[in-house]
Coordinates of C-alpha atoms in Angstrom, one line a residue:
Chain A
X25 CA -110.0 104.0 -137.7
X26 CA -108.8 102.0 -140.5
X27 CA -111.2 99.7 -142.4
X28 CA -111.6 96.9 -144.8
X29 CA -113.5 98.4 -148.3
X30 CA -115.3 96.3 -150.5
X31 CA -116.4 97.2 -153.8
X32 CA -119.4 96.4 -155.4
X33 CA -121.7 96.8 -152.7
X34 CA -124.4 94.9 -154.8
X35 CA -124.2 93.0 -158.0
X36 CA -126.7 91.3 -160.0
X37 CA -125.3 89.0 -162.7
X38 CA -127.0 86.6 -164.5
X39 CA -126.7 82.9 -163.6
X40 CA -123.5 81.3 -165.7
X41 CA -121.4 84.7 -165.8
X42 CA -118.5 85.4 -164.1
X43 CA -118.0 87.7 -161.0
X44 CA -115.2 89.3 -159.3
X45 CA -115.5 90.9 -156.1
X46 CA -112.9 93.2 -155.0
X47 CA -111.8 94.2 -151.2
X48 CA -109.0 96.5 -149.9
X49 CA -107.8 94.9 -146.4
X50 CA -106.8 97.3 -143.6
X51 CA -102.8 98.4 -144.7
X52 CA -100.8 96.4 -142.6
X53 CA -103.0 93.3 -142.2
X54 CA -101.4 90.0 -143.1
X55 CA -104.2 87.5 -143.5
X56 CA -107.2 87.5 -145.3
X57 CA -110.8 86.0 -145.5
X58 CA -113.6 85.8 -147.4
X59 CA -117.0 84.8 -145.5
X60 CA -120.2 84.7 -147.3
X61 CA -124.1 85.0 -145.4
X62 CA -126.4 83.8 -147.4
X63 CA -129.9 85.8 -146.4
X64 CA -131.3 84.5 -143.1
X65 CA -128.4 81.9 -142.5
X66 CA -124.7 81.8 -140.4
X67 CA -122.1 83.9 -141.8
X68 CA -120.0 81.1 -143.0
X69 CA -116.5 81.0 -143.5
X70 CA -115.2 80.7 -147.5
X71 CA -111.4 80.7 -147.4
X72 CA -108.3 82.5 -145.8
X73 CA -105.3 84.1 -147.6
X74 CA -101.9 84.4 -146.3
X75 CA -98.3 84.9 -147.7
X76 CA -99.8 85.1 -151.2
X77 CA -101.1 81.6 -151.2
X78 CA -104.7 80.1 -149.9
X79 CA -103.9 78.9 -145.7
X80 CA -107.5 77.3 -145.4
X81 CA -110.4 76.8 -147.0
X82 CA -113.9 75.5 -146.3
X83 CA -116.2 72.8 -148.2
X84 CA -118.0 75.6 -149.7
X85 CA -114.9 77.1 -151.7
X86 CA -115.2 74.4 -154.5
X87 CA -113.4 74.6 -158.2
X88 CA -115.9 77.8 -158.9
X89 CA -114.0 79.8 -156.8
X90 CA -110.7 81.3 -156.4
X91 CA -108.7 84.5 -154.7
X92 CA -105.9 86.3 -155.5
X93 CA -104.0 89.8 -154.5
X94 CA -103.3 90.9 -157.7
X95 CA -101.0 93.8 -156.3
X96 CA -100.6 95.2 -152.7
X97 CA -103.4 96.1 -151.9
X98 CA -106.5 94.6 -153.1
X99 CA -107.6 90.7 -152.3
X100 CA -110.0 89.6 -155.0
X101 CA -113.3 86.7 -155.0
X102 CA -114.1 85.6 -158.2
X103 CA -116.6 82.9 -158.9
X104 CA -116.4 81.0 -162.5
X105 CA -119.7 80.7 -163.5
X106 CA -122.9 81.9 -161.1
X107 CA -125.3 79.4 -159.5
X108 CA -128.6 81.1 -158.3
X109 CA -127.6 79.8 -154.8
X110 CA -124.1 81.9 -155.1
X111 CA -126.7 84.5 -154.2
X112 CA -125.5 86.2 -151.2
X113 CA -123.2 88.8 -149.3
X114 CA -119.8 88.4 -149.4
X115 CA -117.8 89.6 -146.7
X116 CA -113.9 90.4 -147.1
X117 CA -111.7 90.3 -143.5
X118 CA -108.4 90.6 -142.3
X119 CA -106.2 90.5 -139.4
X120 CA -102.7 91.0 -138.6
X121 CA -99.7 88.9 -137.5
X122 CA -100.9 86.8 -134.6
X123 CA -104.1 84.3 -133.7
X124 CA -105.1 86.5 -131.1
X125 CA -105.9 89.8 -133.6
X126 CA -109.1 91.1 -134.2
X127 CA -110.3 90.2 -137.4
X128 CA -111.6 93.1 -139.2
X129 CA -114.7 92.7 -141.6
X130 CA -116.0 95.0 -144.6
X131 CA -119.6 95.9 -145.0
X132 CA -120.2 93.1 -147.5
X133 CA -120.6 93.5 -151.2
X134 CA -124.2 91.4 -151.9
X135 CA -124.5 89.3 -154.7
X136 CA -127.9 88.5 -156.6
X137 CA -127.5 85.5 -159.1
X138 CA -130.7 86.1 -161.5
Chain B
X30 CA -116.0 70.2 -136.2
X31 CA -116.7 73.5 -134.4
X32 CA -120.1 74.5 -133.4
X33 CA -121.9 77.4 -132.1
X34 CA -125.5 78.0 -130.8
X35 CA -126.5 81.9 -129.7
X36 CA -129.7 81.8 -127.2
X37 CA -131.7 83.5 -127.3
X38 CA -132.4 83.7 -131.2
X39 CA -134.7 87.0 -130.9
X40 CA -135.0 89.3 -128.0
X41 CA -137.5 92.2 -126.8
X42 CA -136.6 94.6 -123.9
X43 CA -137.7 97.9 -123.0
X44 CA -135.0 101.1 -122.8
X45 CA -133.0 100.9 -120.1
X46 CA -132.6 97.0 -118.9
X47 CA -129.8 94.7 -118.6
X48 CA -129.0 91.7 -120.5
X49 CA -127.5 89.0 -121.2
X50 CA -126.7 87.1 -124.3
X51 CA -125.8 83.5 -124.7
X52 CA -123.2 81.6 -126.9
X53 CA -121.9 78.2 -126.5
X54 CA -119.6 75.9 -128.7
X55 CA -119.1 72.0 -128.7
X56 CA -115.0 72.0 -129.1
X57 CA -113.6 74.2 -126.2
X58 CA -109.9 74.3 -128.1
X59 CA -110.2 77.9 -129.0
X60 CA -108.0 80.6 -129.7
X61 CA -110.7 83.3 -129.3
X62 CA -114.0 84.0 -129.2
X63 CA -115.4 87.7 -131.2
X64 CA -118.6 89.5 -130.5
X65 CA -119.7 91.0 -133.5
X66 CA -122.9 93.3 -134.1
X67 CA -124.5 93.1 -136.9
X68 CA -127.0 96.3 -138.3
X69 CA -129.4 94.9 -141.2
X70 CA -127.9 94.9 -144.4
X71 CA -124.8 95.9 -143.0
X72 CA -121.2 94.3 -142.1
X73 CA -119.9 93.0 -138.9
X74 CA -118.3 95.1 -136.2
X75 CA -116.4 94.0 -133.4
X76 CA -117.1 94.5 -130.5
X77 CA -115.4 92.4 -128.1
X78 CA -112.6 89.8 -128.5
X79 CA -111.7 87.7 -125.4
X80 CA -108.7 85.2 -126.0
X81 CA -108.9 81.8 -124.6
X82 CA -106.5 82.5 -121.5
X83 CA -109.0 85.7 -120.5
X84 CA -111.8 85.2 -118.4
X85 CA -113.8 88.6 -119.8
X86 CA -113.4 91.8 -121.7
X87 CA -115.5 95.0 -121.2
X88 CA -115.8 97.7 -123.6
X89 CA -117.9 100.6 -122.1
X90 CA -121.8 99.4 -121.3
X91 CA -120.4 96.1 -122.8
X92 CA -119.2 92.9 -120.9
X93 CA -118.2 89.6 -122.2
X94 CA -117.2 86.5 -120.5
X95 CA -115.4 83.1 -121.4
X96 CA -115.8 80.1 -120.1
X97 CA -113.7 78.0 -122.0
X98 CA -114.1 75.0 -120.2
X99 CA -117.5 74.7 -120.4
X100 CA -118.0 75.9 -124.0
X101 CA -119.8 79.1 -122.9
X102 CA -119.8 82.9 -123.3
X103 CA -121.8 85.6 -122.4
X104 CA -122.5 89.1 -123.5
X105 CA -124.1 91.5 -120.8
X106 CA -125.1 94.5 -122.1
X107 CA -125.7 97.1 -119.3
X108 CA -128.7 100.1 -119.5
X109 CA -129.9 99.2 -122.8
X110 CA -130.6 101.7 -125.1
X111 CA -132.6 101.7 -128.7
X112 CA -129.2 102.1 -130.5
X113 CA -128.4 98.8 -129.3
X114 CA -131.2 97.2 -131.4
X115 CA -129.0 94.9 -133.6
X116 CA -127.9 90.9 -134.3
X117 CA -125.7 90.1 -132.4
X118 CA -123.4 87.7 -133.4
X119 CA -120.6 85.4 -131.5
X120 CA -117.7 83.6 -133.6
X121 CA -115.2 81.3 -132.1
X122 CA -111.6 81.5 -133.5
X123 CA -110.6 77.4 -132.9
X124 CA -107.0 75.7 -132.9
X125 CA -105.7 72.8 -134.4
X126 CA -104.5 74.9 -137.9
X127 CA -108.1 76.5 -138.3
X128 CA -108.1 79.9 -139.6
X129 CA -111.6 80.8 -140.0
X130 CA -114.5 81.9 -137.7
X131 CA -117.4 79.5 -137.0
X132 CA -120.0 81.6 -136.2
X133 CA -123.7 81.6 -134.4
X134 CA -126.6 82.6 -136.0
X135 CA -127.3 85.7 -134.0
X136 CA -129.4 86.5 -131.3
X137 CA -131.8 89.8 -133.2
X138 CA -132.1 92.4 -130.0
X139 CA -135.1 94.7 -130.2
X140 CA -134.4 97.8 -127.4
X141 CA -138.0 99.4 -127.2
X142 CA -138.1 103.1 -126.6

């Protein structure tokens, strides 16, 4: 079955750096998501991705982050400059044409801010 | 803006029962609503997606209903069985130009050999 791949599956940075998380959406997928779960707490929803441009984003996807599919296949997260409460797992998605699709998640890349 | 409760937020069974899982939502304009399992330290699967014109899906020992009118789903999972111990999760797919999930904080099923 095809899957969504996420790559690192941890990361600890120190607070201030920069991070980039990287994600490989199922082939023929046309939107993509970023979620994050902070340890304990909802999944929440960070931002979705379609026709090469940002189609929604939530309160939490501030001026420290931003996206981008660099080529045809990968969908990127990177964050500016680390806060120790960046410190979760980020989860890359995707889903194809219509509404109704399953969205497909990875298995989360987790992120410890130090 | 959208949001969902899971009852009950841990659960303890013995092998072998039924059960049912609870999710509601405050805004019934939905496109869909996902049941996701979560294993610790692990990404979401899906297991069921039911759209908002649907009244339930089933997937083998797995049942889930809508009821979009009154905010409310269920997931019924049939002859329980220790591989089952996970979160489960519920997310709601809502209208109006929303992309994103809105999800429930789980309900964390123990299935007791």
């Amino acid at each position: 079955e095809p899957e969504v791949t996420q790559t690192p599956s941890h990361q600890v940075t120190q607070m201030g750096q920069e991070v980039i998380l990287r994600c490989v959406p199922i082939s023929n997928h046309l939107y993509f998501y970023w979620y994050r779960q902070i340890l304990g707490q909802k999944v929440e929803f960070l931002v979705s991705f379609y026709n090469n441009e940002i189609s929604e984003k939530s309160e939490i996807f501030d001026d420290q982050f931003s996206v981008e599919r660099p080529d045809g296949s990968n969908f990127t997260l990177k964050i500016r400059s680390t806060k120790l409460e960046d410190s979760a797992m980020y989860f890359c998605a995707s889903r194809g044409f219509t509404a109704g699709n399953t969205i497909y998640f990875g298995e989360g890349s987790w992120l410890t801010v130090v | 803006k959208q949001e969902v409760t899971q009852i009950p937020a841990a659960l303890s069974v013995p092998e072998g029962e039924n059960l049912v899982l609870n999710c509601s939502f405050t805004d019934s304009a939905i496109y869909n609503l996902q049941w996701f399992r979560q294993d610790p330290g692990k990404g979401l699967t899906s297991l069921l997606l039911i759209q908002s014109s649907q009244r339930e899906q089933t997937s083998g020992r797995l049942n889930a209903s809508l009821d979009k009118s009154s905010g409310r789903s269920t997931l019924y999972i049939a002859a329980s069985q220790p591989g089952d111990s996970a979160t489960y999760l519920c997310a709601v797919h809502s209208g109006g130009g929303a992309d994103g999930l809105t999800f429930g904080k789980g309900t964390h099923l123990i299935i007791q050999p």
